[in-house]
mmCIF file with all atom_site columns, C-alpha atoms in Angstrom:
data_model
loop_
_atom_site.group_PDB
_atom_site.id
_atom_site.type_symbol
_atom_site.label_atom_id
_atom_site.label_alt_id
_atom_site.label_comp_id
_atom_site.label_asym_id
_atom_site.label_entity_id
_atom_site.label_seq_id
_atom_site.pdbx_PDB_ins_code
_atom_site.Cartn_x
_atom_site.Cartn_y
_atom_site.Cartn_z
_atom_site.occupancy
_atom_site.B_iso_or_equiv
_atom_site.pdbx_formal_charge
_atom_site.auth_seq_id
_atom_site.auth_comp_id
_atom_site.auth_asym_id
_atom_site.auth_atom_id
_atom_site.pdbx_PDB_model_num
ATOM 1   C CA . UNK A 1 1   ? 21.879  11.681  0.393   1.00 54.00 ? 1   UNK A CA 1
ATOM 2   C CA . UNK A 1 2   ? 21.334  14.990  2.123   1.00 58.00 ? 2   UNK A CA 1
ATOM 3   C CA . UNK A 1 3   ? 21.918  13.520  5.660   1.00 60.00 ? 3   UNK A CA 1
ATOM 4   C CA . UNK A 1 4   ? 18.294  13.949  6.834   1.00 65.00 ? 4   UNK A CA 1
ATOM 5   C CA . UNK A 1 5   ? 18.221  10.514  8.201   1.00 64.00 ? 5   UNK A CA 1
ATOM 6   C CA . UNK A 1 6   ? 21.391  11.243  10.307  1.00 67.00 ? 6   UNK A CA 1
ATOM 7   C CA . UNK A 1 7   ? 19.674  14.321  11.433  1.00 72.00 ? 7   UNK A CA 1
ATOM 8   C CA . UNK A 1 8   ? 16.392  12.226  12.379  1.00 69.00 ? 8   UNK A CA 1
ATOM 9   C CA . UNK A 1 9   ? 18.534  9.486   14.159  1.00 69.00 ? 9   UNK A CA 1
ATOM 10  C CA . UNK A 1 10  ? 19.741  11.715  16.629  1.00 73.00 ? 10  UNK A CA 1
ATOM 11  C CA . UNK A 1 11  ? 16.408  13.130  17.702  1.00 77.00 ? 11  UNK A CA 1
ATOM 12  C CA . UNK A 1 12  ? 14.730  11.955  20.669  1.00 81.00 ? 12  UNK A CA 1
ATOM 13  C CA . UNK A 1 13  ? 11.860  10.168  18.705  1.00 81.00 ? 13  UNK A CA 1
ATOM 14  C CA . UNK A 1 14  ? 11.340  6.554   18.556  1.00 84.00 ? 14  UNK A CA 1
ATOM 15  C CA . UNK A 1 15  ? 11.734  4.009   15.890  1.00 79.00 ? 15  UNK A CA 1
ATOM 16  C CA . UNK A 1 16  ? 7.695   3.782   15.393  1.00 84.00 ? 16  UNK A CA 1
ATOM 17  C CA . UNK A 1 17  ? 7.319   7.468   15.668  1.00 85.00 ? 17  UNK A CA 1
ATOM 18  C CA . UNK A 1 18  ? 9.975   8.203   13.150  1.00 83.00 ? 18  UNK A CA 1
ATOM 19  C CA . UNK A 1 19  ? 8.414   5.580   10.766  1.00 84.00 ? 19  UNK A CA 1
ATOM 20  C CA . UNK A 1 20  ? 4.452   6.774   11.279  1.00 87.00 ? 20  UNK A CA 1
ATOM 21  C CA . UNK A 1 21  ? 6.205   10.230  10.833  1.00 86.00 ? 21  UNK A CA 1
ATOM 22  C CA . UNK A 1 22  ? 7.421   9.113   7.343   1.00 83.00 ? 22  UNK A CA 1
ATOM 23  C CA . UNK A 1 23  ? 4.503   7.762   6.406   1.00 89.00 ? 23  UNK A CA 1
ATOM 24  C CA . UNK A 1 24  ? 1.382   9.965   7.245   1.00 91.00 ? 24  UNK A CA 1
ATOM 25  C CA . UNK A 1 25  ? 2.695   13.079  5.133   1.00 92.00 ? 25  UNK A CA 1
ATOM 26  C CA . UNK A 1 26  ? 2.294   10.533  1.806   1.00 92.00 ? 26  UNK A CA 1
ATOM 27  C CA . UNK A 1 27  ? -0.754  9.052   3.319   1.00 92.00 ? 27  UNK A CA 1
ATOM 28  C CA . UNK A 1 28  ? -2.200  12.562  2.899   1.00 94.00 ? 28  UNK A CA 1
ATOM 29  C CA . UNK A 1 29  ? -0.632  13.095  -0.566  1.00 96.00 ? 29  UNK A CA 1
ATOM 30  C CA . UNK A 1 30  ? -2.360  9.664   -1.448  1.00 94.00 ? 30  UNK A CA 1
ATOM 31  C CA . UNK A 1 31  ? -5.753  10.906  -0.604  1.00 96.00 ? 31  UNK A CA 1
ATOM 32  C CA . UNK A 1 32  ? -5.262  13.988  -2.922  1.00 97.00 ? 32  UNK A CA 1
ATOM 33  C CA . UNK A 1 33  ? -4.468  11.839  -5.376  1.00 96.00 ? 33  UNK A CA 1
ATOM 34  C CA . UNK A 1 34  ? -7.526  9.827   -4.590  1.00 95.00 ? 34  UNK A CA 1
ATOM 35  C CA . UNK A 1 35  ? -9.724  12.799  -4.546  1.00 96.00 ? 35  UNK A CA 1
ATOM 36  C CA . UNK A 1 36  ? -8.771  13.554  -8.157  1.00 97.00 ? 36  UNK A CA 1
ATOM 37  C CA . UNK A 1 37  ? -9.351  10.119  -9.184  1.00 95.00 ? 37  UNK A CA 1
ATOM 38  C CA . UNK A 1 38  ? -12.860 10.095  -7.703  1.00 95.00 ? 38  UNK A CA 1
ATOM 39  C CA . UNK A 1 39  ? -13.463 13.482  -9.104  1.00 96.00 ? 39  UNK A CA 1
ATOM 40  C CA . UNK A 1 40  ? -12.208 12.408  -12.590 1.00 96.00 ? 40  UNK A CA 1
ATOM 41  C CA . UNK A 1 41  ? -14.274 9.036   -12.503 1.00 94.00 ? 41  UNK A CA 1
ATOM 42  C CA . UNK A 1 42  ? -17.447 10.885  -11.307 1.00 93.00 ? 42  UNK A CA 1
ATOM 43  C CA . UNK A 1 43  ? -17.552 13.993  -13.832 1.00 95.00 ? 43  UNK A CA 1
ATOM 44  C CA . UNK A 1 44  ? -15.250 12.970  -16.710 1.00 95.00 ? 44  UNK A CA 1
ATOM 45  C CA . UNK A 1 45  ? -16.185 8.761   -17.019 1.00 93.00 ? 45  UNK A CA 1
ATOM 46  C CA . UNK A 1 46  ? -19.786 9.328   -15.342 1.00 93.00 ? 46  UNK A CA 1
ATOM 47  C CA . UNK A 1 47  ? -19.015 6.220   -12.948 1.00 92.00 ? 47  UNK A CA 1
ATOM 48  C CA . UNK A 1 48  ? -20.634 6.848   -10.031 1.00 93.00 ? 48  UNK A CA 1
ATOM 49  C CA . UNK A 1 49  ? -19.496 5.214   -6.524  1.00 93.00 ? 49  UNK A CA 1
ATOM 50  C CA . UNK A 1 50  ? -22.322 3.045   -5.172  1.00 94.00 ? 50  UNK A CA 1
ATOM 51  C CA . UNK A 1 51  ? -21.037 2.730   -2.017  1.00 94.00 ? 51  UNK A CA 1
ATOM 52  C CA . UNK A 1 52  ? -19.578 4.864   1.329   1.00 95.00 ? 52  UNK A CA 1
ATOM 53  C CA . UNK A 1 53  ? -17.197 7.552   0.356   1.00 95.00 ? 53  UNK A CA 1
ATOM 54  C CA . UNK A 1 54  ? -16.063 7.411   3.938   1.00 96.00 ? 54  UNK A CA 1
ATOM 55  C CA . UNK A 1 55  ? -15.183 3.611   3.824   1.00 96.00 ? 55  UNK A CA 1
ATOM 56  C CA . UNK A 1 56  ? -13.841 3.929   0.078   1.00 96.00 ? 56  UNK A CA 1
ATOM 57  C CA . UNK A 1 57  ? -11.068 6.904   1.898   1.00 96.00 ? 57  UNK A CA 1
ATOM 58  C CA . UNK A 1 58  ? -10.489 5.001   5.075   1.00 96.00 ? 58  UNK A CA 1
ATOM 59  C CA . UNK A 1 59  ? -10.073 1.643   3.489   1.00 96.00 ? 59  UNK A CA 1
ATOM 60  C CA . UNK A 1 60  ? -7.732  3.198   0.534   1.00 96.00 ? 60  UNK A CA 1
ATOM 61  C CA . UNK A 1 61  ? -5.678  5.062   3.279   1.00 95.00 ? 61  UNK A CA 1
ATOM 62  C CA . UNK A 1 62  ? -5.219  1.537   4.686   1.00 95.00 ? 62  UNK A CA 1
ATOM 63  C CA . UNK A 1 63  ? -3.689  0.422   1.472   1.00 95.00 ? 63  UNK A CA 1
ATOM 64  C CA . UNK A 1 64  ? -1.782  3.671   0.817   1.00 94.00 ? 64  UNK A CA 1
ATOM 65  C CA . UNK A 1 65  ? -0.095  2.917   4.291   1.00 94.00 ? 65  UNK A CA 1
ATOM 66  C CA . UNK A 1 66  ? 0.691   -0.442  3.511   1.00 93.00 ? 66  UNK A CA 1
ATOM 67  C CA . UNK A 1 67  ? 2.301   0.161   -0.072  1.00 93.00 ? 67  UNK A CA 1
ATOM 68  C CA . UNK A 1 68  ? 4.733   3.083   1.957   1.00 92.00 ? 68  UNK A CA 1
ATOM 69  C CA . UNK A 1 69  ? 5.249   0.440   4.831   1.00 91.00 ? 69  UNK A CA 1
ATOM 70  C CA . UNK A 1 70  ? 6.390   -1.834  2.078   1.00 92.00 ? 70  UNK A CA 1
ATOM 71  C CA . UNK A 1 71  ? 9.015   1.015   0.712   1.00 90.00 ? 71  UNK A CA 1
ATOM 72  C CA . UNK A 1 72  ? 10.347  1.872   4.346   1.00 87.00 ? 72  UNK A CA 1
ATOM 73  C CA . UNK A 1 73  ? 10.816  -1.714  4.585   1.00 90.00 ? 73  UNK A CA 1
ATOM 74  C CA . UNK A 1 74  ? 12.942  -1.908  1.628   1.00 90.00 ? 74  UNK A CA 1
ATOM 75  C CA . UNK A 1 75  ? 14.777  1.038   2.615   1.00 84.00 ? 75  UNK A CA 1
ATOM 76  C CA . UNK A 1 76  ? 15.860  -0.941  5.400   1.00 83.00 ? 76  UNK A CA 1
ATOM 77  C CA . UNK A 1 77  ? 16.973  -3.780  3.772   1.00 84.00 ? 77  UNK A CA 1
ATOM 78  C CA . UNK A 1 78  ? 18.866  -1.736  0.838   1.00 84.00 ? 78  UNK A CA 1
ATOM 79  C CA . UNK A 1 79  ? 21.851  -0.378  1.473   1.00 79.00 ? 79  UNK A CA 1
ATOM 80  C CA . UNK A 1 80  ? 21.929  1.856   -1.462  1.00 82.00 ? 80  UNK A CA 1
ATOM 81  C CA . UNK A 1 81  ? 19.581  3.660   -3.246  1.00 84.00 ? 81  UNK A CA 1
ATOM 82  C CA . UNK A 1 82  ? 20.025  2.158   -6.457  1.00 90.00 ? 82  UNK A CA 1
ATOM 83  C CA . UNK A 1 83  ? 19.368  -1.498  -4.250  1.00 90.00 ? 83  UNK A CA 1
ATOM 84  C CA . UNK A 1 84  ? 16.101  0.098   -3.033  1.00 88.00 ? 84  UNK A CA 1
ATOM 85  C CA . UNK A 1 85  ? 15.200  1.239   -6.632  1.00 90.00 ? 85  UNK A CA 1
ATOM 86  C CA . UNK A 1 86  ? 15.687  -2.686  -7.860  1.00 92.00 ? 86  UNK A CA 1
ATOM 87  C CA . UNK A 1 87  ? 14.028  -4.356  -5.054  1.00 91.00 ? 87  UNK A CA 1
ATOM 88  C CA . UNK A 1 88  ? 11.084  -2.069  -5.594  1.00 90.00 ? 88  UNK A CA 1
ATOM 89  C CA . UNK A 1 89  ? 11.053  -3.076  -9.337  1.00 91.00 ? 89  UNK A CA 1
ATOM 90  C CA . UNK A 1 90  ? 11.299  -6.614  -8.304  1.00 90.00 ? 90  UNK A CA 1
ATOM 91  C CA . UNK A 1 91  ? 8.307   -6.246  -6.411  1.00 88.00 ? 91  UNK A CA 1
ATOM 92  C CA . UNK A 1 92  ? 6.118   -3.673  -8.204  1.00 87.00 ? 92  UNK A CA 1
ATOM 93  C CA . UNK A 1 93  ? 5.590   -5.691  -11.191 1.00 88.00 ? 93  UNK A CA 1
ATOM 94  C CA . UNK A 1 94  ? 5.008   -8.916  -9.726  1.00 88.00 ? 94  UNK A CA 1
ATOM 95  C CA . UNK A 1 95  ? 2.360   -7.236  -7.582  1.00 89.00 ? 95  UNK A CA 1
ATOM 96  C CA . UNK A 1 96  ? 0.780   -5.199  -10.507 1.00 89.00 ? 96  UNK A CA 1
ATOM 97  C CA . UNK A 1 97  ? 0.273   -8.886  -12.390 1.00 91.00 ? 97  UNK A CA 1
ATOM 98  C CA . UNK A 1 98  ? -0.648  -10.760 -9.464  1.00 91.00 ? 98  UNK A CA 1
ATOM 99  C CA . UNK A 1 99  ? -3.238  -8.021  -8.329  1.00 91.00 ? 99  UNK A CA 1
ATOM 100 C CA . UNK A 1 100 ? -5.804  -9.092  -10.217 1.00 90.00 ? 100 UNK A CA 1
ATOM 101 C CA . UNK A 1 101 ? -5.761  -5.804  -12.268 1.00 89.00 ? 101 UNK A CA 1
ATOM 102 C CA . UNK A 1 102 ? -4.473  -7.320  -15.315 1.00 88.00 ? 102 UNK A CA 1
ATOM 103 C CA . UNK A 1 103 ? -5.273  -10.425 -15.242 1.00 89.00 ? 103 UNK A CA 1
ATOM 104 C CA . UNK A 1 104 ? -8.324  -12.127 -13.618 1.00 92.00 ? 104 UNK A CA 1
ATOM 105 C CA . UNK A 1 105 ? -7.016  -14.326 -10.592 1.00 93.00 ? 105 UNK A CA 1
ATOM 106 C CA . UNK A 1 106 ? -9.307  -17.062 -11.500 1.00 92.00 ? 106 UNK A CA 1
ATOM 107 C CA . UNK A 1 107 ? -7.721  -17.782 -14.750 1.00 93.00 ? 107 UNK A CA 1
ATOM 108 C CA . UNK A 1 108 ? -4.439  -17.727 -13.399 1.00 93.00 ? 108 UNK A CA 1
ATOM 109 C CA . UNK A 1 109 ? -2.432  -21.106 -12.809 1.00 94.00 ? 109 UNK A CA 1
ATOM 110 C CA . UNK A 1 110 ? -2.972  -22.443 -9.067  1.00 94.00 ? 110 UNK A CA 1
ATOM 111 C CA . UNK A 1 111 ? 0.432   -21.261 -7.914  1.00 95.00 ? 111 UNK A CA 1
ATOM 112 C CA . UNK A 1 112 ? 0.080   -18.078 -8.875  1.00 94.00 ? 112 UNK A CA 1
ATOM 113 C CA . UNK A 1 113 ? -3.843  -17.832 -7.360  1.00 94.00 ? 113 UNK A CA 1
ATOM 114 C CA . UNK A 1 114 ? -2.281  -18.698 -4.455  1.00 94.00 ? 114 UNK A CA 1
ATOM 115 C CA . UNK A 1 115 ? 0.563   -16.183 -4.807  1.00 93.00 ? 115 UNK A CA 1
ATOM 116 C CA . UNK A 1 116 ? -2.058  -13.382 -5.143  1.00 93.00 ? 116 UNK A CA 1
ATOM 117 C CA . UNK A 1 117 ? -3.115  -13.737 -1.380  1.00 93.00 ? 117 UNK A CA 1
ATOM 118 C CA . UNK A 1 118 ? 0.619   -12.390 -0.725  1.00 91.00 ? 118 UNK A CA 1
ATOM 119 C CA . UNK A 1 119 ? -0.258  -9.023  -2.491  1.00 92.00 ? 119 UNK A CA 1
ATOM 120 C CA . UNK A 1 120 ? -1.782  -6.476  -0.894  1.00 93.00 ? 120 UNK A CA 1
ATOM 121 C CA . UNK A 1 121 ? -3.372  -4.566  -4.075  1.00 94.00 ? 121 UNK A CA 1
ATOM 122 C CA . UNK A 1 122 ? -5.436  -7.953  -4.637  1.00 95.00 ? 122 UNK A CA 1
ATOM 123 C CA . UNK A 1 123 ? -7.013  -6.870  -1.368  1.00 96.00 ? 123 UNK A CA 1
ATOM 124 C CA . UNK A 1 124 ? -7.391  -3.344  -2.069  1.00 95.00 ? 124 UNK A CA 1
ATOM 125 C CA . UNK A 1 125 ? -8.791  -4.199  -5.546  1.00 95.00 ? 125 UNK A CA 1
ATOM 126 C CA . UNK A 1 126 ? -11.650 -6.344  -4.071  1.00 95.00 ? 126 UNK A CA 1
ATOM 127 C CA . UNK A 1 127 ? -12.437 -3.460  -1.598  1.00 96.00 ? 127 UNK A CA 1
ATOM 128 C CA . UNK A 1 128 ? -12.469 -0.698  -4.430  1.00 95.00 ? 128 UNK A CA 1
ATOM 129 C CA . UNK A 1 129 ? -14.670 -2.840  -6.690  1.00 94.00 ? 129 UNK A CA 1
ATOM 130 C CA . UNK A 1 130 ? -16.876 -3.506  -3.855  1.00 96.00 ? 130 UNK A CA 1
ATOM 131 C CA . UNK A 1 131 ? -17.323 -0.190  -2.785  1.00 96.00 ? 131 UNK A CA 1
ATOM 132 C CA . UNK A 1 132 ? -17.265 1.831   -6.144  1.00 95.00 ? 132 UNK A CA 1
ATOM 133 C CA . UNK A 1 133 ? -19.108 -0.951  -8.189  1.00 94.00 ? 133 UNK A CA 1
ATOM 134 C CA . UNK A 1 134 ? -21.503 -3.129  -6.216  1.00 95.00 ? 134 UNK A CA 1
ATOM 135 C CA . UNK A 1 135 ? -22.257 -0.677  -2.998  1.00 95.00 ? 135 UNK A CA 1
ATOM 136 C CA . UNK A 1 136 ? -20.739 -3.548  -0.561  1.00 95.00 ? 136 UNK A CA 1
ATOM 137 C CA . UNK A 1 137 ? -20.532 -2.560  2.989   1.00 94.00 ? 137 UNK A CA 1
ATOM 138 C CA . UNK A 1 138 ? -17.802 -2.609  5.323   1.00 95.00 ? 138 UNK A CA 1
ATOM 139 C CA . UNK A 1 139 ? -19.500 -5.929  6.815   1.00 96.00 ? 139 UNK A CA 1
ATOM 140 C CA . UNK A 1 140 ? -19.636 -7.381  2.985   1.00 96.00 ? 140 UNK A CA 1
ATOM 141 C CA . UNK A 1 141 ? -15.911 -6.775  2.523   1.00 96.00 ? 141 UNK A CA 1
ATOM 142 C CA . UNK A 1 142 ? -14.629 -7.840  5.922   1.00 97.00 ? 142 UNK A CA 1
ATOM 143 C CA . UNK A 1 143 ? -12.375 -10.568 4.659   1.00 97.00 ? 143 UNK A CA 1
ATOM 144 C CA . UNK A 1 144 ? -10.445 -8.701  2.154   1.00 97.00 ? 144 UNK A CA 1
ATOM 145 C CA . UNK A 1 145 ? -10.443 -5.756  4.647   1.00 97.00 ? 145 UNK A CA 1
ATOM 146 C CA . UNK A 1 146 ? -8.650  -8.214  7.429   1.00 98.00 ? 146 UNK A CA 1
ATOM 147 C CA . UNK A 1 147 ? -6.395  -8.879  5.301   1.00 97.00 ? 147 UNK A CA 1
ATOM 148 C CA . UNK A 1 148 ? -5.347  -5.576  3.994   1.00 96.00 ? 148 UNK A CA 1
ATOM 149 C CA . UNK A 1 149 ? -5.330  -4.546  7.673   1.00 97.00 ? 149 UNK A CA 1
ATOM 150 C CA . UNK A 1 150 ? -3.130  -7.621  8.740   1.00 97.00 ? 150 UNK A CA 1
ATOM 151 C CA . UNK A 1 151 ? -0.673  -7.058  5.580   1.00 95.00 ? 151 UNK A CA 1
ATOM 152 C CA . UNK A 1 152 ? -0.673  -3.259  6.822   1.00 95.00 ? 152 UNK A CA 1
ATOM 153 C CA . UNK A 1 153 ? 0.382   -3.746  10.329  1.00 95.00 ? 153 UNK A CA 1
ATOM 154 C CA . UNK A 1 154 ? 2.703   -6.523  9.832   1.00 95.00 ? 154 UNK A CA 1
ATOM 155 C CA . UNK A 1 155 ? 4.715   -4.525  7.365   1.00 93.00 ? 155 UNK A CA 1
ATOM 156 C CA . UNK A 1 156 ? 4.552   -1.340  9.183   1.00 91.00 ? 156 UNK A CA 1
ATOM 157 C CA . UNK A 1 157 ? 5.370   -3.156  12.174  1.00 92.00 ? 157 UNK A CA 1
ATOM 158 C CA . UNK A 1 158 ? 8.604   -5.156  10.665  1.00 93.00 ? 158 UNK A CA 1
ATOM 159 C CA . UNK A 1 159 ? 9.728   -1.773  9.055   1.00 88.00 ? 159 UNK A CA 1
ATOM 160 C CA . UNK A 1 160 ? 9.966   -0.355  12.580  1.00 87.00 ? 160 UNK A CA 1
ATOM 161 C CA . UNK A 1 161 ? 11.676  -3.638  13.807  1.00 89.00 ? 161 UNK A CA 1
ATOM 162 C CA . UNK A 1 162 ? 14.435  -3.504  11.239  1.00 86.00 ? 162 UNK A CA 1
ATOM 163 C CA . UNK A 1 163 ? 15.085  0.232   11.208  1.00 81.00 ? 163 UNK A CA 1
ATOM 164 C CA . UNK A 1 164 ? 18.140  0.982   13.155  1.00 73.00 ? 164 UNK A CA 1
ATOM 165 C CA . UNK A 1 165 ? 17.970  4.525   14.923  1.00 58.00 ? 165 UNK A CA 1
ATOM 166 C CA . UNK A 1 166 ? 21.717  4.601   15.591  1.00 55.00 ? 166 UNK A CA 1
ATOM 167 C CA . UNK A 1 167 ? 24.489  4.427   12.567  1.00 51.00 ? 167 UNK A CA 1
ATOM 168 C CA . UNK A 1 168 ? 25.761  1.226   12.082  1.00 49.00 ? 168 UNK A CA 1
#
C-alpha cells in the first residue's frame, strides 16, 4: 500500500534474497516472543524445560520460518490485502484444530488424522512437547523434524517460485 514492494522490485537483489530478507526479521521477533514464553513458563508456571534449549530455539525457528513462508506464499496468491487476510483465516483455523493442540489427533476421525500430516503446527507441537516435557533429543524427534524441515523448505521454495520480481 505504501509502494515498498515496488521499490524492492527494482533493486538488484534476487527473488530468493528478497523473500529471505522479509522472513529473517520476523524470525528474530519470533525468538523474542519465544524467550518471553520460556521465561513465563519457567518463572510464572514452574514448568522447566527438560531438553536442550538450543534445540528448542533452532527447531522453533524452523517452525516460525515455515509459518512466515506460508504467509508470503499467500501474499503471492492474493491480489489484495483483503484476499490475503481471508486466505490466512481460512488456513489458520483448520491448522489450529488439526495441529493436535486443541483436540488429540488419536481421537479424530481417520480423514482428519490424515489431514494433520499436512499441518506444520502438528510437527512443531510434537517437537515442543518432546523437548519441553520429555527431554527428547534431536535423534528422538527425527521424524517430526524431517517433516517440519521439508514443509519449511517446500513452502519457502514455492513462495520464491511464485513471487514475481517484475510488476505484472
